[in-house]
PDB file of C-alpha atoms in Angstrom:
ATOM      1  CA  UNK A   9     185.669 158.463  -1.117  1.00 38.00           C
ATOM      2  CA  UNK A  10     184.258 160.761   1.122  1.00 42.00           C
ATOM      3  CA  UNK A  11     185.100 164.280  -0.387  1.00 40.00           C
ATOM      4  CA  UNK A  12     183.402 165.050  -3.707  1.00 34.00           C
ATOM      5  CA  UNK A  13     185.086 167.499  -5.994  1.00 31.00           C
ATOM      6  CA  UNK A  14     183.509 169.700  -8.312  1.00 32.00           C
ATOM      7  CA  UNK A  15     186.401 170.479 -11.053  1.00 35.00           C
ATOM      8  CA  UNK A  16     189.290 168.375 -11.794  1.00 33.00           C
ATOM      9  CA  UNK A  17     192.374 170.735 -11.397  1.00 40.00           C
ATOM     10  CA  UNK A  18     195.572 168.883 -13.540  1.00 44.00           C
ATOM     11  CA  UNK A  19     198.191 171.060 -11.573  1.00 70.00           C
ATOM     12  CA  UNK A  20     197.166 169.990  -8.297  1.00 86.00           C
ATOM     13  CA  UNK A  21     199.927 167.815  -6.064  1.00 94.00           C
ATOM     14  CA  UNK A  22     198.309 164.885  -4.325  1.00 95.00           C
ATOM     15  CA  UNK A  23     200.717 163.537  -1.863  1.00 95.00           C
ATOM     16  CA  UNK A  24     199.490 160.112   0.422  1.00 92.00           C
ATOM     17  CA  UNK A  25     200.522 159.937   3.852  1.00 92.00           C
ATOM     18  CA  UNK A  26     200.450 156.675   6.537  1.00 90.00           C
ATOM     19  CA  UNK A  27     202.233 157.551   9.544  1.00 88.00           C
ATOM     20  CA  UNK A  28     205.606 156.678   8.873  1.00 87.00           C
ATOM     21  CA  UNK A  29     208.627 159.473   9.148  1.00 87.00           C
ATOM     22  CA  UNK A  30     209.402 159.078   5.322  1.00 86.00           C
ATOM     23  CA  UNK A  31     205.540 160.042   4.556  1.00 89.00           C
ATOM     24  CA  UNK A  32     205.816 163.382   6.141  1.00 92.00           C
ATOM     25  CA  UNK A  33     209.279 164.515   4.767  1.00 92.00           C
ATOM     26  CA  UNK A  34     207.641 163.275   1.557  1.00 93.00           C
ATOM     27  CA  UNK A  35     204.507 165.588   1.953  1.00 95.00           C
ATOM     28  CA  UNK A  36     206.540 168.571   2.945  1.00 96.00           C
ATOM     29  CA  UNK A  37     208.825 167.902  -0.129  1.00 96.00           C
ATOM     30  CA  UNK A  38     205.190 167.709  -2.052  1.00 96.00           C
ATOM     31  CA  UNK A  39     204.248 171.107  -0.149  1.00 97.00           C
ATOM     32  CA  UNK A  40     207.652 172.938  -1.782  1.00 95.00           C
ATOM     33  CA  UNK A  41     206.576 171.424  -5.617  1.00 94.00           C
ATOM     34  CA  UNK A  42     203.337 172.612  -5.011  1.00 95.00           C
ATOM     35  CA  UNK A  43     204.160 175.798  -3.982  1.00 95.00           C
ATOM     36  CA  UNK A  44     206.534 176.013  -7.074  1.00 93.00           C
ATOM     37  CA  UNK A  45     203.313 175.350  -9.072  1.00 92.00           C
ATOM     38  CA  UNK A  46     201.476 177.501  -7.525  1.00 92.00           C
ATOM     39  CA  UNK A  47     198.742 175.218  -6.964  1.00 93.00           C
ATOM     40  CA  UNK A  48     197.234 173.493  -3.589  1.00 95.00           C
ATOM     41  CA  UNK A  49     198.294 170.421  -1.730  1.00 96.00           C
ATOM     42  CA  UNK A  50     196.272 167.535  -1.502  1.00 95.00           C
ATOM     43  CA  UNK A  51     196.767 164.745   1.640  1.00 96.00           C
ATOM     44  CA  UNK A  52     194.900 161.828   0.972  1.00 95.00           C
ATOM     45  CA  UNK A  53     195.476 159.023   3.516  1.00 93.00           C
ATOM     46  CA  UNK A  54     193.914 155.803   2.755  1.00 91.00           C
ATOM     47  CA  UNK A  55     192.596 153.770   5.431  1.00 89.00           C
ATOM     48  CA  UNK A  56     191.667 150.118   3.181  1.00 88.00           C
ATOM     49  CA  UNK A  57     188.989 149.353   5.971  1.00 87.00           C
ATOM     50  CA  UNK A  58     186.551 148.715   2.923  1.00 88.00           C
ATOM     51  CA  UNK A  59     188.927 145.821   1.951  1.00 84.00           C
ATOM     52  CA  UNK A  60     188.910 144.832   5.396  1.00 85.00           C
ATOM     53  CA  UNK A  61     185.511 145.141   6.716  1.00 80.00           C
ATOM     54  CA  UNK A  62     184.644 141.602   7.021  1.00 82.00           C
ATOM     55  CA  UNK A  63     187.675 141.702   9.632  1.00 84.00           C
ATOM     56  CA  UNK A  64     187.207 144.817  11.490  1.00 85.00           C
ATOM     57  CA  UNK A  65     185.223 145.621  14.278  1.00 88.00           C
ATOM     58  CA  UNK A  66     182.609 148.477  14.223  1.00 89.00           C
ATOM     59  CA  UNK A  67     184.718 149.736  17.104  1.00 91.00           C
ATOM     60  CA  UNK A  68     188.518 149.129  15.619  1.00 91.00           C
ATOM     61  CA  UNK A  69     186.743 151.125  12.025  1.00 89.00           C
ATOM     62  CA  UNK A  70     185.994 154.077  13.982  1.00 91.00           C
ATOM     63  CA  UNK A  71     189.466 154.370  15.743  1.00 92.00           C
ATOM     64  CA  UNK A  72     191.010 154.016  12.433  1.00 92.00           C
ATOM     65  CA  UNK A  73     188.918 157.065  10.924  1.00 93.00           C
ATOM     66  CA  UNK A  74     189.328 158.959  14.106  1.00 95.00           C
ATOM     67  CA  UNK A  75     193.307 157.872  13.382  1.00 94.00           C
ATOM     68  CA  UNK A  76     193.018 158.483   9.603  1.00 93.00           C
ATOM     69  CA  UNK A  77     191.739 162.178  10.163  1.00 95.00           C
ATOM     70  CA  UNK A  78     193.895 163.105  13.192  1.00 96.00           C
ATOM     71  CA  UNK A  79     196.788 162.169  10.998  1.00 95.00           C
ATOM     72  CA  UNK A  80     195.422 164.231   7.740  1.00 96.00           C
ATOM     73  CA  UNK A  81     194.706 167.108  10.459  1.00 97.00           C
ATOM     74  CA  UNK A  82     198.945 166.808  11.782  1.00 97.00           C
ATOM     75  CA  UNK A  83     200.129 166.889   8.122  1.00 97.00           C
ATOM     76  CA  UNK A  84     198.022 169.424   7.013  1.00 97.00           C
ATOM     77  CA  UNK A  85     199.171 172.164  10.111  1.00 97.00           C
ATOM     78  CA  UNK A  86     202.380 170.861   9.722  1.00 97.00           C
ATOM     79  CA  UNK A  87     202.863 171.722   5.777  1.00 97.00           C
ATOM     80  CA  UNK A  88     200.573 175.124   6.568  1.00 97.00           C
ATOM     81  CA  UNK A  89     202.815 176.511   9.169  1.00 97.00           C
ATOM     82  CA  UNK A  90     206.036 175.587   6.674  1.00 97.00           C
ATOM     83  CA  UNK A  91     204.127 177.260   3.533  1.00 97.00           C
ATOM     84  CA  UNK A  92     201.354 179.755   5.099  1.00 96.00           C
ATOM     85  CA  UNK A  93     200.318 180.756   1.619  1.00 93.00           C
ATOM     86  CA  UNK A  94     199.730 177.410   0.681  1.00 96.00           C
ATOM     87  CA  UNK A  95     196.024 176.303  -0.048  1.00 96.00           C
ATOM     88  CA  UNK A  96     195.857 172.553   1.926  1.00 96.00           C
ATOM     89  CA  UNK A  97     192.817 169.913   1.345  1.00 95.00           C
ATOM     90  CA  UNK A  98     192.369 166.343   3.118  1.00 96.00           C
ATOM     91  CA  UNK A  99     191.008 163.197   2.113  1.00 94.00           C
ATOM     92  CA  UNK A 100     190.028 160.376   4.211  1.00 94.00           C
ATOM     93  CA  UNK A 101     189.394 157.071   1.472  1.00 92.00           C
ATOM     94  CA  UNK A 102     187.942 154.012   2.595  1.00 91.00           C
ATOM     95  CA  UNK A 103     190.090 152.339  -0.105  1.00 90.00           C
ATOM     96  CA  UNK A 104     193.261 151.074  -0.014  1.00 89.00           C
ATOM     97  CA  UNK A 105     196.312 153.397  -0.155  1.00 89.00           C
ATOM     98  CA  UNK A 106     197.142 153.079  -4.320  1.00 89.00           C
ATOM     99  CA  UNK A 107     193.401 153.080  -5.119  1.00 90.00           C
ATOM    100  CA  UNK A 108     192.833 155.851  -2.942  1.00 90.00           C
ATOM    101  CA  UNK A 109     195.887 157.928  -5.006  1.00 91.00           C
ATOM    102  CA  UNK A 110     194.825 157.020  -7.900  1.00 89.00           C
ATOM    103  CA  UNK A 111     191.361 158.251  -7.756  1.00 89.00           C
ATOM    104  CA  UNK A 112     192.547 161.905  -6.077  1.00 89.00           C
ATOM    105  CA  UNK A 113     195.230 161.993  -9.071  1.00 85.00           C
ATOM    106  CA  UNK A 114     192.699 161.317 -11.764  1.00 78.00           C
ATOM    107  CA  UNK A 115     190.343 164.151 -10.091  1.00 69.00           C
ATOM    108  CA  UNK A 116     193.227 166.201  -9.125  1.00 66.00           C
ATOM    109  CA  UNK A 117     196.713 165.847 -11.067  1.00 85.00           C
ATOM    110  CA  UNK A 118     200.495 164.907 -10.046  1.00 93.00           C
ATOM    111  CA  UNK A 119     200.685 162.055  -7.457  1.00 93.00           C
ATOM    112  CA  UNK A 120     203.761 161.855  -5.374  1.00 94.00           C
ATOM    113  CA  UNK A 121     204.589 159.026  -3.110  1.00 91.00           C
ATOM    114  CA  UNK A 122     207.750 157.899  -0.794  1.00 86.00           C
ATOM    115  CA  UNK A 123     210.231 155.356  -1.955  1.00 76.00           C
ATOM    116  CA  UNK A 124     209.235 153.165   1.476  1.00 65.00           C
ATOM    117  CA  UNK A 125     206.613 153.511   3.881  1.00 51.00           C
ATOM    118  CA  UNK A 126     205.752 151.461   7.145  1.00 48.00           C
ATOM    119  CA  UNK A 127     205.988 148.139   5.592  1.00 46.00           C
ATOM    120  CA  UNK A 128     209.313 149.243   4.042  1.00 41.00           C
ATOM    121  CA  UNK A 129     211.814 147.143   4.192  1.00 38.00           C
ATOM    122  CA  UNK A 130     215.372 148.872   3.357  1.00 39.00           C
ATOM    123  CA  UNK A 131     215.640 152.604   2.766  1.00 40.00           C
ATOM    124  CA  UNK A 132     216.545 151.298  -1.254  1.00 39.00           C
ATOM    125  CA  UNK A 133     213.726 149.937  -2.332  1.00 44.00           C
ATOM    126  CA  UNK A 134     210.088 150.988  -3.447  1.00 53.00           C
ATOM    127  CA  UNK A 135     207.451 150.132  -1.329  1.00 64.00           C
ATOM    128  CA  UNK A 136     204.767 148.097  -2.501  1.00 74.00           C
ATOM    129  CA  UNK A 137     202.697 151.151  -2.462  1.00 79.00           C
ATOM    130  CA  UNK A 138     204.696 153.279  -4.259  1.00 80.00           C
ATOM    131  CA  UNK A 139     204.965 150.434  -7.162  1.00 81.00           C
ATOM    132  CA  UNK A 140     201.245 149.999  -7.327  1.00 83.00           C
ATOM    133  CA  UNK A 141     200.525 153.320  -7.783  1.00 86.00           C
ATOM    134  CA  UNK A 142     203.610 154.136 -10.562  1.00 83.00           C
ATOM    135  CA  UNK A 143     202.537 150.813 -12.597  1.00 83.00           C
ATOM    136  CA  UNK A 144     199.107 151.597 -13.134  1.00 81.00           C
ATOM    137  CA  UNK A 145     198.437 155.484 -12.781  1.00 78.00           C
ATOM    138  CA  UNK A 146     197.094 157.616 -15.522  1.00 82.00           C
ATOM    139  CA  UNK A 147     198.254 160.593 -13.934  1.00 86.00           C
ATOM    140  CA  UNK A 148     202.035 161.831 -13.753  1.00 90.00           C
ATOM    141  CA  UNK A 149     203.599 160.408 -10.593  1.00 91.00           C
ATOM    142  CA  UNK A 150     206.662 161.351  -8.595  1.00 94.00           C
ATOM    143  CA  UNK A 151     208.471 158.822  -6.550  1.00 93.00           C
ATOM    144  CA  UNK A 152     210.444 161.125  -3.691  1.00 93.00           C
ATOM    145  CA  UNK A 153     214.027 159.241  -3.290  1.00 89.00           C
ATOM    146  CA  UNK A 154     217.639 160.939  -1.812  1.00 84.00           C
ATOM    147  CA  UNK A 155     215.942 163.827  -0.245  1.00 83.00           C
ATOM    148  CA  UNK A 156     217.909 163.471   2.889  1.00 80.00           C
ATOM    149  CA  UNK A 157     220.315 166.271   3.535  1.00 72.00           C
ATOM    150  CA  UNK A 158     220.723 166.360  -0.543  1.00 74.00           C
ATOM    151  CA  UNK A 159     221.958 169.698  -2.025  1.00 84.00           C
ATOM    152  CA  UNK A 160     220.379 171.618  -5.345  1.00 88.00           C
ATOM    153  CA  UNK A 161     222.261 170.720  -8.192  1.00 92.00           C
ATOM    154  CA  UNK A 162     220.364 173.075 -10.400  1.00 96.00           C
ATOM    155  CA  UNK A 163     219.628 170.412 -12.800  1.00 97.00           C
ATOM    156  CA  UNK A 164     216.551 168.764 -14.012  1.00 97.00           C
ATOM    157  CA  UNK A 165     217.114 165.655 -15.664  1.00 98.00           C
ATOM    158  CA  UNK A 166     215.014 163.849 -18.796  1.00 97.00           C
ATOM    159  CA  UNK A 167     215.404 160.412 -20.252  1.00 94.00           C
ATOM    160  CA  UNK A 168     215.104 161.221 -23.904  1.00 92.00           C
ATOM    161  CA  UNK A 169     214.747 157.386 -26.355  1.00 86.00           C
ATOM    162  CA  UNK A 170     213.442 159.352 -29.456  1.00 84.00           C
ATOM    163  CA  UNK A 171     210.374 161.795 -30.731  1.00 85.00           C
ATOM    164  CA  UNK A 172     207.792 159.708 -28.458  1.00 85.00           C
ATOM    165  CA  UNK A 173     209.459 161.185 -25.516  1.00 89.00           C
ATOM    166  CA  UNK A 174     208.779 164.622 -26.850  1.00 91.00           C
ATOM    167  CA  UNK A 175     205.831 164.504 -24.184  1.00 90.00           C
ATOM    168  CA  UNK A 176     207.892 164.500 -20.616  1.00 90.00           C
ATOM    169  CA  UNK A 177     210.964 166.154 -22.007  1.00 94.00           C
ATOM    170  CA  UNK A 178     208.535 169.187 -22.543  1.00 93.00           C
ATOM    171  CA  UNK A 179     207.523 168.082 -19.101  1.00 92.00           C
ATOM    172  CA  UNK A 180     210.703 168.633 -17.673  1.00 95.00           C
ATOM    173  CA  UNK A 181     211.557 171.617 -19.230  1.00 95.00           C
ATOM    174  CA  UNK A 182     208.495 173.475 -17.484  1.00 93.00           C
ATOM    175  CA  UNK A 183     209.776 171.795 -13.909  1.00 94.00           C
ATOM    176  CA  UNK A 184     213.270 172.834 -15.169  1.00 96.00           C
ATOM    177  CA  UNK A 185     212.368 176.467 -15.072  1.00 94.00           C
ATOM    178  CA  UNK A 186     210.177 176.692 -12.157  1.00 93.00           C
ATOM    179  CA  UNK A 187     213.183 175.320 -10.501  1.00 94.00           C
ATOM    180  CA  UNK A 188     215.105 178.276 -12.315  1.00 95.00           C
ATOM    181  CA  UNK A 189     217.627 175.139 -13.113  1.00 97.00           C
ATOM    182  CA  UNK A 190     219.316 174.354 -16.367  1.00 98.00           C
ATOM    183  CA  UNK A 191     217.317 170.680 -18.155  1.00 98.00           C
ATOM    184  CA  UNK A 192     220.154 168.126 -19.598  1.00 97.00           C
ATOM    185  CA  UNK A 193     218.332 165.465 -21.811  1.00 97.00           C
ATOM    186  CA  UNK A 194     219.887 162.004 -21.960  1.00 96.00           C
ATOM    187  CA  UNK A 195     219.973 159.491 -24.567  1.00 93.00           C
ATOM    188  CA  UNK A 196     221.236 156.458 -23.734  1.00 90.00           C
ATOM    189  CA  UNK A 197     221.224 153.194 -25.847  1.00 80.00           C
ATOM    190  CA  UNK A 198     222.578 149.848 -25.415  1.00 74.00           C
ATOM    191  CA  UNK A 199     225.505 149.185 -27.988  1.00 62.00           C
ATOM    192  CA  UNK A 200     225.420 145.582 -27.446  1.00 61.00           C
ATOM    193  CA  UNK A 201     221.250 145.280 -28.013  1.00 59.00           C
ATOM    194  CA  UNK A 202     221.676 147.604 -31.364  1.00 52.00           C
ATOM    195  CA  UNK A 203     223.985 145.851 -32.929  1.00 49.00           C
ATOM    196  CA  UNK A 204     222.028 142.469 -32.159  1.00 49.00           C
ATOM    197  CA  UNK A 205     219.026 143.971 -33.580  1.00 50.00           C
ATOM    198  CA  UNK A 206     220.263 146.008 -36.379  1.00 48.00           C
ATOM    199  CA  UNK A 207     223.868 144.653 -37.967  1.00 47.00           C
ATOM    200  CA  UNK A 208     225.918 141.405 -36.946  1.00 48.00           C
ATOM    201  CA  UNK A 209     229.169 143.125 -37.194  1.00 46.00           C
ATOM    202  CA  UNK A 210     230.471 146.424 -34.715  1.00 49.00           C
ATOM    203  CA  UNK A 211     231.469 148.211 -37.783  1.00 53.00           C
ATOM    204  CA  UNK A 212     227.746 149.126 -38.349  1.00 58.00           C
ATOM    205  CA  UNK A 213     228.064 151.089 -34.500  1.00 59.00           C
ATOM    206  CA  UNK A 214     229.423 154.238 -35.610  1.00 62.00           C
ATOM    207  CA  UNK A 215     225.897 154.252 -37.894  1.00 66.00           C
ATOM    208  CA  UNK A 216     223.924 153.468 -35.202  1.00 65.00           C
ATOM    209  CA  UNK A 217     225.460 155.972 -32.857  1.00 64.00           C
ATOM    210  CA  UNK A 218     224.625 158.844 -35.843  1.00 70.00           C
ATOM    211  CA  UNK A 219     220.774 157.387 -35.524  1.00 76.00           C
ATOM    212  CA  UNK A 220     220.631 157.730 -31.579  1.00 71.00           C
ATOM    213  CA  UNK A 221     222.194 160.648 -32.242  1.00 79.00           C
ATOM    214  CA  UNK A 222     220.085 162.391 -34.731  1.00 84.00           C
ATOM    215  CA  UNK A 223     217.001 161.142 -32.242  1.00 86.00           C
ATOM    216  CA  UNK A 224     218.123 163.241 -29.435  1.00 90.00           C
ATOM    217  CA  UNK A 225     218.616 166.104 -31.899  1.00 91.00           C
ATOM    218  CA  UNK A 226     215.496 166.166 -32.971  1.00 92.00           C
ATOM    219  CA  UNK A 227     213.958 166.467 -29.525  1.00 94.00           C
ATOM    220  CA  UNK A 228     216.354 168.364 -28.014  1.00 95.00           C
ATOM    221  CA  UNK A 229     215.544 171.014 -31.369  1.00 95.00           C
ATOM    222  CA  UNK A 230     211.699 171.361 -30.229  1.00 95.00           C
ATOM    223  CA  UNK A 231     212.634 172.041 -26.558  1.00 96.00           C
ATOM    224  CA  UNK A 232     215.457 174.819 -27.107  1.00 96.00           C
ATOM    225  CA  UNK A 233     212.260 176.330 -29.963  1.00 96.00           C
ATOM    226  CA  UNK A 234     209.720 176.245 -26.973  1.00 95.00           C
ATOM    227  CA  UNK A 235     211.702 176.764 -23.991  1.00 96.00           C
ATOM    228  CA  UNK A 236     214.283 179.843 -25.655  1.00 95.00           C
ATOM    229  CA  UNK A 237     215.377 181.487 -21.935  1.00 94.00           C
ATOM    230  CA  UNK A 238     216.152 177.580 -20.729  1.00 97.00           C
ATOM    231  CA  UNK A 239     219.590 176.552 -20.082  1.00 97.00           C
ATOM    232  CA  UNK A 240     219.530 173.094 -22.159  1.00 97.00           C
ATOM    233  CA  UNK A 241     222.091 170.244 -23.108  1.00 96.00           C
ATOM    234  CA  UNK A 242     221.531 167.310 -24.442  1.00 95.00           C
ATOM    235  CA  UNK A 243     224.172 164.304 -24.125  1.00 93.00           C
ATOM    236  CA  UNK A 244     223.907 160.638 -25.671  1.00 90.00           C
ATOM    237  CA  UNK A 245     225.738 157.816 -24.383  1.00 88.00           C
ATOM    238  CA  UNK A 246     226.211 154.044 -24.520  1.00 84.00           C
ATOM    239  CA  UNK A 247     226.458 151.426 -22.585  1.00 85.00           C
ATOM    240  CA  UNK A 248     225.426 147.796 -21.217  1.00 85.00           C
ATOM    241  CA  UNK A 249     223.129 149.072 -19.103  1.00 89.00           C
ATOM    242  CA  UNK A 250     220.566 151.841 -19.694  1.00 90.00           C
ATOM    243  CA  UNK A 251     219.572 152.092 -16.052  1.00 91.00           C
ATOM    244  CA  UNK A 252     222.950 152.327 -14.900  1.00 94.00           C
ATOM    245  CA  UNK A 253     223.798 155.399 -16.745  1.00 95.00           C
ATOM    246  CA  UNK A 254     220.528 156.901 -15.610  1.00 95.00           C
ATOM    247  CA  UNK A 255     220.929 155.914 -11.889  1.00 96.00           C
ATOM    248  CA  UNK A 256     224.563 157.649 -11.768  1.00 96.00           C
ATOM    249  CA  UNK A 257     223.448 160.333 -13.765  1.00 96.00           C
ATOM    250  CA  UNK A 258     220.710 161.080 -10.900  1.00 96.00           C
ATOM    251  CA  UNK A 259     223.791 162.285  -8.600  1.00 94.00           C
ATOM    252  CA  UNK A 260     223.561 165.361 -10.091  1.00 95.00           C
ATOM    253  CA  UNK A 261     219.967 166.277 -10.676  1.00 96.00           C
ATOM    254  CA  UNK A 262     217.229 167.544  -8.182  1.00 96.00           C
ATOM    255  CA  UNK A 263     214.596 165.717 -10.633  1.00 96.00           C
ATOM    256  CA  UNK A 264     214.609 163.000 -13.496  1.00 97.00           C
ATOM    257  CA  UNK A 265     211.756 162.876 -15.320  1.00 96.00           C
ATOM    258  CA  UNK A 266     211.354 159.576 -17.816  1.00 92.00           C
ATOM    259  CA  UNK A 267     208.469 158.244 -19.511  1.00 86.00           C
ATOM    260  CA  UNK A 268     206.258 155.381 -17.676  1.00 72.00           C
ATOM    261  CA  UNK A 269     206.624 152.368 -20.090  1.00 61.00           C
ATOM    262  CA  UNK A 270     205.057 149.426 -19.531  1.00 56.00           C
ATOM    263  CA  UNK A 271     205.040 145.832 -20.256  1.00 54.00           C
ATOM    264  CA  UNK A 272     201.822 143.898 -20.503  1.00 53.00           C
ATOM    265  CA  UNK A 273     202.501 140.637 -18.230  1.00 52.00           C
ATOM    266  CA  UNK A 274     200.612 138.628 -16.095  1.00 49.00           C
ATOM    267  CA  UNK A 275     203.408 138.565 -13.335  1.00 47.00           C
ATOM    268  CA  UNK A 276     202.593 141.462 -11.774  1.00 48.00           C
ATOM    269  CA  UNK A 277     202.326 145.133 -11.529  1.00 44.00           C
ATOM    270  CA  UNK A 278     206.423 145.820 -10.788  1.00 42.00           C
ATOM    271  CA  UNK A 279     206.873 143.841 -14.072  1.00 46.00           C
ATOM    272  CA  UNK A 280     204.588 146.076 -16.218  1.00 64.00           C
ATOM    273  CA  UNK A 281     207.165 149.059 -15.690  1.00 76.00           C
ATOM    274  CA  UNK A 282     210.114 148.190 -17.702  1.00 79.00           C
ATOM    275  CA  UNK A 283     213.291 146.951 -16.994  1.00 82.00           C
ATOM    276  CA  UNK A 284     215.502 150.316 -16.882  1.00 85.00           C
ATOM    277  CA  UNK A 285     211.708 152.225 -14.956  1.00 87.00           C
ATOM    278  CA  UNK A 286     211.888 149.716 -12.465  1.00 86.00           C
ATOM    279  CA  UNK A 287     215.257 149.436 -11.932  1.00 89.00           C
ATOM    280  CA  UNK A 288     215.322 153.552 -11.570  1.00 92.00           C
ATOM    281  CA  UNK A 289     212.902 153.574  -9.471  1.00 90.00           C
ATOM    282  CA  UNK A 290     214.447 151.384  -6.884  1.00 89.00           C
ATOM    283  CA  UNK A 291     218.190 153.046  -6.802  1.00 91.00           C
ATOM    284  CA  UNK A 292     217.763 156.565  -8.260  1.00 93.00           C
ATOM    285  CA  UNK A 293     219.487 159.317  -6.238  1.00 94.00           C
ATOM    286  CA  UNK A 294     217.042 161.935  -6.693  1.00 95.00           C
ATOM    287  CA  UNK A 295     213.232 162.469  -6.937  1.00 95.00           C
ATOM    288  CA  UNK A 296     211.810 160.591 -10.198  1.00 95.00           C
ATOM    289  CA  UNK A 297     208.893 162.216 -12.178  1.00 94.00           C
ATOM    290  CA  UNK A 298     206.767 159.118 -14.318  1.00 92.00           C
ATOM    291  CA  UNK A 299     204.717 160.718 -17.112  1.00 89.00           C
ATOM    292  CA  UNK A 300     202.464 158.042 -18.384  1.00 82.00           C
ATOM    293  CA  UNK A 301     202.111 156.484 -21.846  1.00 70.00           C
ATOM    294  CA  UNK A 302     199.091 155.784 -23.921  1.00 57.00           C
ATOM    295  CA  UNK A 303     198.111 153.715 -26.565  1.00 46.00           C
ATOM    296  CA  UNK A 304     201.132 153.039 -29.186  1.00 44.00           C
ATOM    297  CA  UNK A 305     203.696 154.681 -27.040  1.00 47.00           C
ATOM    298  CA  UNK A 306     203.388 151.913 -24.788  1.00 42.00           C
ATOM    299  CA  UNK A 307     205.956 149.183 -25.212  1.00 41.00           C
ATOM    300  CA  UNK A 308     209.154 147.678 -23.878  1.00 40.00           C
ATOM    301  CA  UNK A 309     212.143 149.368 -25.072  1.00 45.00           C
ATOM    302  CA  UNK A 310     212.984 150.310 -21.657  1.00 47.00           C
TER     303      UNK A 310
END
């Protein structure tokens, strides 16, 4: 890196940029949460030519700082002119582009990234960019999806399992009133995967809906204690498919905020993120806020 910093600010919103059109909508949309936080914007654009100097001229290096900076220099007077009051820093990295992110959003706070970039190849899917960097960051991370021509709903979205999601549901309550939007927590659980686990015959589902149910309760009770002027409702619902529900459900939020779980697998990084994550992440119709988990709250149940 070539910028030091001197304090780590958790509020901050670090936004990368490449070059492509999606990149800048993405930073402006990063310029508006910031501005909602009240805290500055950070463009980090990471050039890789570290990675690549054994292929790079001396000559082709310097074109692609000169590039690098002229770019940082475009977004930055771009987002300044959109918010005036808005406090703007650059970084130029020598690293690749997920390193580079995830160093600024350990030093800095909230990373946000596009759901494509220029390697993209259809407007649905995550880059491989934005998967690197929501896999294995330790910071929270946005992933900026069905911002084009979308309307406020007024909703903020959270994808509530039980207690261990405590974390990001309070999470989404504080984005859910800086938005001066209502929060709607969703529980959703698999009927067909309980009843494997827990009972062999469907008579036990009505007792397993009462346990889903009493989980959301119990989450949904700290929230409405901490948060008493927010506009909260809390639904549970089953179905075959966990990711489905949340995907649809997405329609009609301007943010869905879910825990990052992970499963350890030598595969690859898009596999560490859990079936429903990933699958979210790919086809969700609105902006998707990953708050990582730690130690024992990382597993596979989604």
């Amino acid at each position: 890196m070539e910028n030091t910093f001197r304090t780590p600010d958790t509020s901050t919103v670090v936004v990368g940029v490449d070059g492509s059109d999606t990149a800048r909508a993405v930073a402006m949309w990063a310029a508006g949460e910031a501005v909602r936080r009240d805290q500055p914007l950070h463009i980090v654009y990471g050039a890789d030519t570290d990675g690549r100097a054994l292929y790079l001229s001396a000559q082709t290096t310097e074109r692609i700082r000169a590039n690098g900076r002229q770019l940082l220099d475009d977004t930055a007077k771009a987002v300044t002119d959109a918010y005036p009051g808005l406090h703007v820093s650059t970084e130029f990295s020598r690293a690749d582009a997920a390193h580079s992110l995830h160093q600024a959003g350990a030093l800095h706070g909230t990373i946000v990234v596009g759901n494509r970039g220029l390697g993209g190849f259809s407007s649905l899917m995550l880059g491989s960019v934005g998967m690197d960097v929501a896999a294995a960051a330790k910071s929270p991370v946005i992933v900026v999806r069905g911002i084009d021509g979308a309307q406020e709903t007024g909703t903020v979205l959270a994808a509530v399992r039980d207690e261990h999601d405590l974390v990001h549901a309070r999470y989404a309550a504080r984005e859910a009133q800086l938005r001066k939007a209502s929060l709607r927590l969703l529980h959703v659980w698999n009927v067909l995967e309980s009843v494997g686990e827990v009972v062999s015959m469907l008579d036990g589902v009505d007792e397993i809906a009462g346990a889903h149910a009493d989980a959301l309760r119990a989450v949904t009770d700290v929230v409405r204690d901490e948060f008493p002027g927010l506009d909260v409702r809390a639904d549970a619902e089953k179905s075959i498919s966990v990711a489905g529900v949340l995907v649809e459900a997405s329609r009609h939020a301007d943010l869905l905020v879910m825990g990052g779980r992970r499963v350890p697998s030598a595969l690859g990084l898009a596999r560490n993120l859990g079936r429903a994550t990933h699958s979210v992440l790919h086809h969700a119709h609105c902006p998707v806020l990953l708050i990582p988990r730690t130690g024992s709250d990382l597993g596979s149940r989604s």
